PDB file of C-alpha atoms in Angstrom:
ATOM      1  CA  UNK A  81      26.143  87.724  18.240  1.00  0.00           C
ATOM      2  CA  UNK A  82      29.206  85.469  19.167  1.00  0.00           C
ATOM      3  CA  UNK A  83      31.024  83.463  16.401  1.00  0.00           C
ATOM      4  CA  UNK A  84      30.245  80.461  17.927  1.00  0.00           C
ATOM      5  CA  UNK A  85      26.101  80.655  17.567  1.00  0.00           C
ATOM      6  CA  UNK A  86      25.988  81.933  14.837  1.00  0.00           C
ATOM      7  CA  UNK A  87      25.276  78.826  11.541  1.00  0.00           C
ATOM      8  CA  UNK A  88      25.976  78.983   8.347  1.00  0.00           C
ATOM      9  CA  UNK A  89      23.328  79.517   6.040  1.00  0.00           C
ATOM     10  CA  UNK A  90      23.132  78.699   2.356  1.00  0.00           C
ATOM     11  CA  UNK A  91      21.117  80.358  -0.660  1.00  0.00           C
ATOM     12  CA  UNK A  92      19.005  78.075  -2.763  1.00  0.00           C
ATOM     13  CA  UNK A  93      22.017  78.303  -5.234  1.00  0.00           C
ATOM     14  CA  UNK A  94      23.870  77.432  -2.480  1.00  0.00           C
ATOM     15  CA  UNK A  95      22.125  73.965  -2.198  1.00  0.00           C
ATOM     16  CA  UNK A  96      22.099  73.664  -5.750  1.00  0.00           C
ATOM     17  CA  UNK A  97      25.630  73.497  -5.877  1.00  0.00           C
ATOM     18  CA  UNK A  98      26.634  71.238  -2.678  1.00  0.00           C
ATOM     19  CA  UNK A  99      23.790  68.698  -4.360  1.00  0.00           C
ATOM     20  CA  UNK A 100      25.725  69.097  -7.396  1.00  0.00           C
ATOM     21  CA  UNK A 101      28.667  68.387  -5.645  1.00  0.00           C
ATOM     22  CA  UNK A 102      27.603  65.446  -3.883  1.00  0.00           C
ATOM     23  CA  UNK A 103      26.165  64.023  -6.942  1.00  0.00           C
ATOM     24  CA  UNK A 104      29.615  64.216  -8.403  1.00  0.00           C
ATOM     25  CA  UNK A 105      31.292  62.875  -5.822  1.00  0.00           C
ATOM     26  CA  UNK A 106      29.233  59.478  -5.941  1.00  0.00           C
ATOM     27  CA  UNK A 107      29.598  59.509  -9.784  1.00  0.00           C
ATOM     28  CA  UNK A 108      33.145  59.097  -9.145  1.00  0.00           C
ATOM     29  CA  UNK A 109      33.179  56.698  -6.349  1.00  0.00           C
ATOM     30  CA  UNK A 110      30.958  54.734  -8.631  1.00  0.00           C
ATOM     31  CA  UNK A 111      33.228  54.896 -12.201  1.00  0.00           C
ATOM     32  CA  UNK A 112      35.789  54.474 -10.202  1.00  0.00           C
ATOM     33  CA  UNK A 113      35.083  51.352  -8.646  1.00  0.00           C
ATOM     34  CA  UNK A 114      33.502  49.945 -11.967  1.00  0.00           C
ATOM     35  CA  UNK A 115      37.210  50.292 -13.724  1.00  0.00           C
ATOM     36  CA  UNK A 116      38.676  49.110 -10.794  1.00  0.00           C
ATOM     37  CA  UNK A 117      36.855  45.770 -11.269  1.00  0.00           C
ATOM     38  CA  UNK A 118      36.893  45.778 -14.569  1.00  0.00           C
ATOM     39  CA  UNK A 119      40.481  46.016 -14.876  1.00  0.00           C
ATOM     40  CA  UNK A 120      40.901  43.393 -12.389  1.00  0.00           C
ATOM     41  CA  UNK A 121      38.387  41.590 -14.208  1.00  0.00           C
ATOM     42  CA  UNK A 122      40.777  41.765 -17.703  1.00  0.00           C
ATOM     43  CA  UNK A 123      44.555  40.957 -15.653  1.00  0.00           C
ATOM     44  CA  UNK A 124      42.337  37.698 -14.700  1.00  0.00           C
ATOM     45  CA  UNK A 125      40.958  36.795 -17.895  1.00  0.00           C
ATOM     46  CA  UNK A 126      44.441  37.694 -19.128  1.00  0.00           C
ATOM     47  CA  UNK A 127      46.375  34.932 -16.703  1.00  0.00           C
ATOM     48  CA  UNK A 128      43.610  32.513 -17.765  1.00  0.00           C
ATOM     49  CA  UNK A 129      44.214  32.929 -21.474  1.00  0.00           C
ATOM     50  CA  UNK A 130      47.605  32.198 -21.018  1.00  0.00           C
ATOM     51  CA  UNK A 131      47.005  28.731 -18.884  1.00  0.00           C
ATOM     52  CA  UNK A 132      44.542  27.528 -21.363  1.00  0.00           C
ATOM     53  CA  UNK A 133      46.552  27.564 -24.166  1.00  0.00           C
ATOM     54  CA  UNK A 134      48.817  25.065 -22.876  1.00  0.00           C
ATOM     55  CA  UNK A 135      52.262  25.972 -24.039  1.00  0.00           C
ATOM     56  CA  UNK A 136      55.448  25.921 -22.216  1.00  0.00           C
ATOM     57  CA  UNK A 137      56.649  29.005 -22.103  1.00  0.00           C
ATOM     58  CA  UNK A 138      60.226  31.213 -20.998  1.00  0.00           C
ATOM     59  CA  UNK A 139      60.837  34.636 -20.895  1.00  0.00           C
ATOM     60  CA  UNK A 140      62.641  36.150 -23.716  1.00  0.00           C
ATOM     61  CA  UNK A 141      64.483  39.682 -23.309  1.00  0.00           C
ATOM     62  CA  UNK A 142      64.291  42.051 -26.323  1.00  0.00           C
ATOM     63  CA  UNK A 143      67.684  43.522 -26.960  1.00  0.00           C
ATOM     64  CA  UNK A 144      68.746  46.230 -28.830  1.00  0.00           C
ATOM     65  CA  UNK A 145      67.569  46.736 -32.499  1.00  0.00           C
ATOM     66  CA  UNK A 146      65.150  42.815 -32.384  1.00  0.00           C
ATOM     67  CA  UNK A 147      62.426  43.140 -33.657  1.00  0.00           C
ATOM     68  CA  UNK A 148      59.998  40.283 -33.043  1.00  0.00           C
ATOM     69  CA  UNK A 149      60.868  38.578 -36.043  1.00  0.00           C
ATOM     70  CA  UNK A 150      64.230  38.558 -34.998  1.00  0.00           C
ATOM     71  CA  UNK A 151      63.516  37.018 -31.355  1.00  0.00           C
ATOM     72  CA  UNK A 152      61.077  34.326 -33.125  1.00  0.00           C
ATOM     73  CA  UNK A 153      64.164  33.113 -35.600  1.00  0.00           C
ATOM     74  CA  UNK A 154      66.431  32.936 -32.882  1.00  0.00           C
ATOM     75  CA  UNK A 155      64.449  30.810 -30.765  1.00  0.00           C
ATOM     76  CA  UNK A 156      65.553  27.884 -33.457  1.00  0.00           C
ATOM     77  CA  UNK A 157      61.678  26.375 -33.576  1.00  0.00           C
ATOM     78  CA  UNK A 158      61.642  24.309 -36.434  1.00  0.00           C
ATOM     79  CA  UNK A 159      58.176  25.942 -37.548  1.00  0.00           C
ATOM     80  CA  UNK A 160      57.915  29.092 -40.292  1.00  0.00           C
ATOM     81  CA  UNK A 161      59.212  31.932 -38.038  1.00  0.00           C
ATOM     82  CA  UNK A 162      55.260  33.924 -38.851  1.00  0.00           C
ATOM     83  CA  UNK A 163      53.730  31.176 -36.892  1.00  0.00           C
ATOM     84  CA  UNK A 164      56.030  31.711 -34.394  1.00  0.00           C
ATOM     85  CA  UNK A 165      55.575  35.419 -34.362  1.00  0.00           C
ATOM     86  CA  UNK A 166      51.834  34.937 -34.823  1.00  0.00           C
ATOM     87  CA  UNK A 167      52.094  32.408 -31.396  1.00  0.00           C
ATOM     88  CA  UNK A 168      54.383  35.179 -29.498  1.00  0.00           C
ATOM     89  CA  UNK A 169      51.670  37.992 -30.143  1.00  0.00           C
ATOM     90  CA  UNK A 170      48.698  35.698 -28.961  1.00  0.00           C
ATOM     91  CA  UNK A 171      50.820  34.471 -25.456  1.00  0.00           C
ATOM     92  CA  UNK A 172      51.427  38.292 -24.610  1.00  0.00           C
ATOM     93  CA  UNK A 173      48.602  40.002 -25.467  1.00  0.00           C
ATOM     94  CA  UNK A 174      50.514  42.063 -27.834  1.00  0.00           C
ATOM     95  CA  UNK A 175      48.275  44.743 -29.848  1.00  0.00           C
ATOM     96  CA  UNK A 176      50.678  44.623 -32.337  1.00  0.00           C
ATOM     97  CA  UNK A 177      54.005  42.920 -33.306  1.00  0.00           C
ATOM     98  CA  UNK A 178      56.083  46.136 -31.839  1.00  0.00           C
ATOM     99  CA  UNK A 179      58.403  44.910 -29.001  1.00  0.00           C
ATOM    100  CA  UNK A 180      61.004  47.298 -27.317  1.00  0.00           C
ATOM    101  CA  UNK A 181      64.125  46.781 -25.898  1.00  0.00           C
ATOM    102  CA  UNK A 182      64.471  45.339 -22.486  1.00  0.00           C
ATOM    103  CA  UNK A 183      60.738  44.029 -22.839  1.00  0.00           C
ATOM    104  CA  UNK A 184      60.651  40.727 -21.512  1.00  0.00           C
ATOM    105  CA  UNK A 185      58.679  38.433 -24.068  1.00  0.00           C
ATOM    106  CA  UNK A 186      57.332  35.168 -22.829  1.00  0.00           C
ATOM    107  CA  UNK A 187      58.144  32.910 -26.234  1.00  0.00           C
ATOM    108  CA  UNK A 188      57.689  29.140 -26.732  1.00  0.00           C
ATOM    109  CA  UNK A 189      60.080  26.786 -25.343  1.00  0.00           C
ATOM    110  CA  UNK A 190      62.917  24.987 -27.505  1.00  0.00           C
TER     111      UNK A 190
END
């Protein structure tokens, strides 16, 4: 028999496993595309969140050793600097009131 007629034949395990495979394969095309919308989903909702609020914002950079205390009382808002901190959390989408330096903050205008 030449190479070229002859076919390639699988065992019943064989099958098993390229079905498996397959089957895989489409579970992560699937996942895959659900996170991909669902993250896009989220950056939306995000940009929305921060249009509906209404606030006039400008981008802050932290420096070295702020914390976001320290960015909020050097803003000079004559408010209590928590409800300033409390604002700065809710226009980023901050987890928690940890900023880093060289993050760039957007903060309530003057």
């Amino acid at each position: 028999m030449s190479a070229q007629n002859q076919e390639l034949r699988l065992t019943t395990r064989g099958r098993q496993a390229m079905r498996l495979l397959r089957t895989m394969v489409c579970a992560l095309v699937i996942i895959g595309g659900a996170f991909f919308v669902a993250t896009q989903s989220f950056s939306a909702a995000a940009g929305a969140e921060t249009e509906d609020i209404g606030i006039d914002t400008e981008a802050v950079v932290v420096g070295e050793g702020e914390s976001l205390w320290a960015v909020a009382s050097n803003l000079g808002i004559e408010r209590d600097t928590r409800d300033v901190v409390t604002e700065i959390v809710e226009i980023n989408h901050l987890s928690s009131p940890v900023v880093h330096p060289g993050q760039t903050l957007d903060v309530p205008q003057r």
